[in-house]
Amino acid sequence: MIRITLIGSGNVGQHLIKAFSKSETVEIVQVFSRKKETLASLIDYDKIVDDFAELKEADLYIIAVSDNAILEVSKQLPFQNQLVAHTSGAASLETLDLKNRRGVFYPLQTFSKSKEVDFSTVPLCLEAENTFDFRVLETVAKGISNAVFPINSDQRKALHVSAVFVNNFTNHLYQIGQEICDEHQVPFDILKPLIQETAEKINTLDPIDAQTGPAKRNDSITIESHLDYLTNQNQKNIYKILTQSIQNNGKKL
């Protein structure tokens, strides 16, 4: 059994607690949280600490905090030469303080506290400074997921930027679509089969081959009609930018 301590009680931390609690290859030694009550329903209360000085020895310490807090948290750890990994997609391996052996344990998924996640399908992107530490991370990862990948810091940043486009930006477009529907008393649920089919297409087609719509067809009459219909300037601007991007796709600019 690999002994793990988790540092952080946000979305990622809470989902990792749930996943590790079901794993047969790891044991959660402790979880660090400034607010102990946040985790009371997820793990034995006596395993939750709010003082770094209370941290016990473990094989791996996973820091699951916001990117701008990773360095400061890693500096506060009261030990040296232990394996410490962060869970960020955007922060490099070097973000961690040098006093410990450094690694990355990045789950590429969107996490919300109220939505359960099947960790067996979540891609886990791993990086370490030496082979031994990578094997530790790999063993832990394979104990909760069937999708484990060695990914360096530059590759992980590329994945994170890509994820912002396909997840965060796409979800924002869902929100805009819902706002337009609500404004005109149309049920947003009518669009959900279309959203599902659009997502499922890329299982069999490259996105460039799955593209449809007025921008793809260069249907200027429909495009102008849509722009005239929209009354929100932000929505107009987004429509114009995305339309232009689709029309420029494949062209030499």
Coordinates of C-alpha atoms in Angstrom, one line a residue:
M1 CA 0.0 0.0 0.0
I2 CA 1.2 3.5 -0.9
R3 CA 0.6 6.0 1.9
I4 CA -0.8 9.3 0.7
T5 CA -1.5 12.6 2.3
L6 CA -3.7 15.1 0.4
I7 CA -3.3 18.8 0.9
G8 CA -6.4 20.8 -0.1
S9 CA -10.2 20.5 0.2
G10 CA -11.5 22.0 -3.0
N11 CA -13.2 20.2 -5.9
V12 CA -10.2 18.2 -7.0
G13 CA -9.2 17.3 -3.4
Q14 CA -12.6 16.1 -2.5
H15 CA -12.9 13.9 -5.6
L16 CA -9.5 12.5 -5.0
I17 CA -10.5 11.5 -1.5
K18 CA -13.5 9.6 -2.8
A19 CA -11.4 7.9 -5.5
F20 CA -8.5 7.0 -3.2
S21 CA -10.9 5.7 -0.5
K22 CA -12.0 3.0 -3.0
S23 CA -8.6 2.1 -4.1
E24 CA -6.9 -1.1 -3.0
T25 CA -3.4 0.2 -3.7
V26 CA -3.3 3.3 -1.6
E27 CA -4.0 4.4 2.0
I28 CA -5.0 8.0 2.9
V29 CA -2.9 8.9 5.9
Q30 CA -4.1 12.4 6.3
V31 CA -5.9 15.3 4.6
F32 CA -4.9 18.9 5.3
S33 CA -7.7 21.4 5.2
R34 CA -8.0 24.9 6.8
K35 CA -11.7 24.1 7.4
K36 CA -12.0 20.6 8.8
E37 CA -15.8 20.5 8.7
T38 CA -15.6 20.7 4.9
L39 CA -14.3 17.1 4.7
A40 CA -16.1 15.6 7.7
S41 CA -18.5 13.6 5.5
L42 CA -15.7 12.2 3.3
I43 CA -13.1 10.8 5.7
D44 CA -12.5 10.0 9.4
Y45 CA -12.3 13.2 11.3
D46 CA -9.2 12.2 13.1
K47 CA -7.3 12.1 9.7
I48 CA -8.1 15.7 9.0
V49 CA -5.5 18.3 10.1
D50 CA -5.3 22.1 9.8
D51 CA -1.7 22.5 10.9
F52 CA 1.3 21.6 8.7
A53 CA 3.2 20.6 11.8
E54 CA 0.8 17.7 12.3
L55 CA 1.6 16.1 9.0
K56 CA 2.8 12.5 9.4
E57 CA 5.2 10.6 7.2
A58 CA 3.8 9.4 3.9
D59 CA 5.0 8.0 0.6
L60 CA 3.4 10.8 -1.4
Y61 CA 2.0 14.2 -0.6
I62 CA -0.5 15.6 -3.2
I63 CA -1.1 19.3 -3.2
A64 CA -4.5 20.1 -4.6
V65 CA -4.8 23.8 -4.3
S66 CA -5.2 26.8 -6.7
D67 CA -2.2 27.4 -9.0
N68 CA -1.1 30.6 -7.3
A69 CA -0.9 28.8 -3.9
I70 CA 1.2 25.8 -5.0
L71 CA 4.6 27.4 -4.3
E72 CA 3.6 28.9 -0.9
V73 CA 2.0 25.6 0.3
S74 CA 5.0 23.5 -0.8
K75 CA 7.3 25.9 1.0
Q76 CA 5.4 25.4 4.2
L77 CA 5.7 21.6 4.3
P78 CA 7.8 20.8 7.4
F79 CA 10.0 18.1 5.8
Q80 CA 12.6 17.6 3.0
N81 CA 13.4 15.0 0.3
Q82 CA 9.8 13.6 0.2
L83 CA 7.8 13.1 -2.9
V84 CA 5.4 16.0 -3.4
A85 CA 3.1 16.4 -6.4
H86 CA 0.7 19.1 -7.5
T87 CA -2.5 18.5 -9.5
S88 CA -2.4 21.6 -11.8
G89 CA -2.7 21.5 -15.5
A90 CA -1.1 24.9 -16.1
A91 CA 1.7 25.0 -13.4
S92 CA 5.1 23.5 -14.3
L93 CA 6.9 20.8 -12.3
E94 CA 9.3 23.6 -11.2
T95 CA 6.5 25.5 -9.4
L96 CA 7.0 23.2 -6.4
D97 CA 9.6 24.1 -3.8
L98 CA 13.0 22.5 -4.4
K99 CA 13.4 21.1 -0.9
N100 CA 11.3 18.0 -1.8
R101 CA 11.3 15.6 -4.8
R102 CA 8.8 17.0 -7.2
G103 CA 6.0 15.5 -9.3
V104 CA 2.7 16.2 -11.0
F105 CA -0.5 14.2 -10.7
Y106 CA -2.9 16.0 -13.0
P107 CA -6.5 14.6 -13.5
L108 CA -7.8 16.0 -16.8
Q109 CA -11.4 16.4 -16.0
T110 CA -13.9 19.1 -14.9
F111 CA -14.9 18.7 -11.3
S112 CA -18.0 20.0 -9.4
K113 CA -18.7 19.0 -5.8
S114 CA -22.3 18.1 -6.6
K115 CA -21.5 15.9 -9.6
E116 CA -20.0 12.4 -9.1
V117 CA -17.1 11.4 -11.4
D118 CA -16.1 7.9 -12.5
F119 CA -12.4 8.2 -11.9
S120 CA -11.7 5.0 -13.8
T121 CA -12.2 7.0 -17.1
V122 CA -10.4 10.2 -16.0
P123 CA -7.0 10.7 -17.8
L124 CA -4.2 11.1 -15.2
C125 CA -1.2 13.0 -16.6
L126 CA 2.0 12.2 -14.6
E127 CA 5.4 13.8 -14.4
A128 CA 8.4 13.3 -12.0
E129 CA 12.1 14.1 -11.8
N130 CA 13.3 10.5 -11.7
T131 CA 12.1 7.1 -12.7
F132 CA 11.5 5.8 -9.1
D133 CA 9.1 8.7 -8.3
F134 CA 7.3 8.3 -11.6
R135 CA 6.7 4.6 -10.8
V136 CA 5.2 5.6 -7.4
L137 CA 2.9 8.1 -9.1
E138 CA 2.0 5.6 -11.8
T139 CA 1.1 2.9 -9.2
V140 CA -1.2 5.4 -7.4
A141 CA -2.8 6.5 -10.7
K142 CA -3.4 3.0 -11.9
G143 CA -5.1 2.3 -8.6
I144 CA -7.9 4.7 -9.5
S145 CA -7.8 5.1 -13.3
N146 CA -7.5 3.1 -16.5
A147 CA -6.1 6.1 -18.4
V148 CA -2.6 7.0 -17.2
F149 CA -0.2 9.0 -19.3
P150 CA 3.4 10.3 -18.9
I151 CA 3.1 14.0 -19.8
N152 CA 5.8 16.7 -19.4
S153 CA 5.1 20.2 -18.3
D154 CA 5.0 21.7 -21.8
Q155 CA 2.6 19.0 -23.1
R156 CA 0.4 19.4 -20.0
K157 CA 0.1 23.1 -20.6
A158 CA -0.9 22.4 -24.2
L159 CA -3.6 20.0 -22.9
H160 CA -4.8 22.5 -20.3
V161 CA -5.2 25.3 -23.0
S162 CA -7.0 22.8 -25.2
A163 CA -9.2 21.8 -22.3
V164 CA -10.2 25.5 -21.7
F165 CA -11.4 25.6 -25.3
V166 CA -13.3 22.3 -25.4
N167 CA -14.7 22.6 -21.8
N168 CA -14.8 26.0 -20.3
F169 CA -15.5 28.0 -23.5
T170 CA -18.0 25.4 -24.7
N171 CA -19.8 25.5 -21.4
H172 CA -20.0 29.3 -21.6
L173 CA -21.5 28.9 -25.0
Y174 CA -24.1 26.6 -23.5
Q175 CA -24.9 29.4 -21.0
I176 CA -25.3 31.9 -23.8
G177 CA -27.6 29.4 -25.7
Q178 CA -29.7 29.0 -22.5
E179 CA -29.9 32.8 -22.0
I180 CA -31.2 33.2 -25.6
C181 CA -33.8 30.4 -25.1
D182 CA -34.9 31.9 -21.7
E183 CA -35.3 35.3 -23.2
H184 CA -37.7 34.0 -25.8
Q185 CA -39.5 31.5 -23.6
V186 CA -38.0 28.4 -25.4
P187 CA -37.1 25.3 -23.3
F188 CA -33.3 24.9 -23.3
D189 CA -33.9 21.1 -23.0
I190 CA -34.8 21.0 -26.7
L191 CA -31.2 21.7 -27.5
K192 CA -29.8 18.9 -25.3
P193 CA -30.0 16.1 -27.9
L194 CA -28.1 18.3 -30.3
I195 CA -25.4 19.0 -27.7
Q196 CA -25.1 15.2 -27.0
E197 CA -24.9 14.3 -30.7
T198 CA -22.2 17.1 -31.2
A199 CA -20.1 15.7 -28.4
E200 CA -20.5 12.0 -29.6
K201 CA -19.5 12.8 -33.2
I202 CA -15.9 13.3 -32.3
N203 CA -15.7 9.6 -31.2
T204 CA -15.9 8.7 -34.9
L205 CA -14.9 12.0 -36.7
D206 CA -12.2 14.6 -36.4
P207 CA -13.7 17.9 -35.3
I208 CA -12.8 19.5 -38.6
D209 CA -14.9 16.8 -40.4
A210 CA -17.8 17.1 -38.0
Q211 CA -18.2 20.9 -38.5
T212 CA -21.6 22.0 -39.9
G213 CA -23.6 25.2 -39.8
P214 CA -24.0 28.5 -41.7
A215 CA -20.3 29.6 -41.2
K216 CA -19.1 26.3 -42.7
R217 CA -21.5 26.7 -45.6
N218 CA -20.6 30.4 -46.0
D219 CA -24.3 31.1 -45.7
S220 CA -24.0 34.9 -45.4
I221 CA -27.8 35.5 -45.5
T222 CA -28.4 33.3 -42.4
I223 CA -25.3 34.7 -40.6
E224 CA -26.6 38.3 -41.1
S225 CA -30.1 37.3 -40.1
H226 CA -28.7 35.8 -36.8
L227 CA -26.6 38.9 -36.1
D228 CA -29.6 41.2 -36.7
Y229 CA -31.7 39.0 -34.4
L230 CA -29.2 39.2 -31.5
T231 CA -29.7 42.2 -29.2
N232 CA -26.8 41.5 -26.8
Q233 CA -23.6 43.0 -28.1
N234 CA -21.4 40.5 -26.3
Q235 CA -23.3 37.7 -28.0
K236 CA -22.9 39.4 -31.3
N237 CA -19.2 39.7 -30.9
I238 CA -18.8 36.1 -29.9
Y239 CA -20.9 35.0 -32.9
K240 CA -18.8 37.1 -35.3
I241 CA -15.4 35.8 -33.9
L242 CA -16.4 32.2 -34.0
T243 CA -18.0 32.5 -37.5
Q244 CA -14.8 34.2 -38.8
S245 CA -12.7 31.4 -37.2
I246 CA -14.7 28.7 -38.8
Q247 CA -14.6 30.5 -42.2
N248 CA -10.8 31.0 -41.9
N249 CA -10.2 27.3 -41.0
G250 CA -7.7 25.8 -43.4
K251 CA -7.0 29.1 -45.1
K252 CA -3.5 30.7 -45.2
L253 CA -3.8 33.9 -43.2

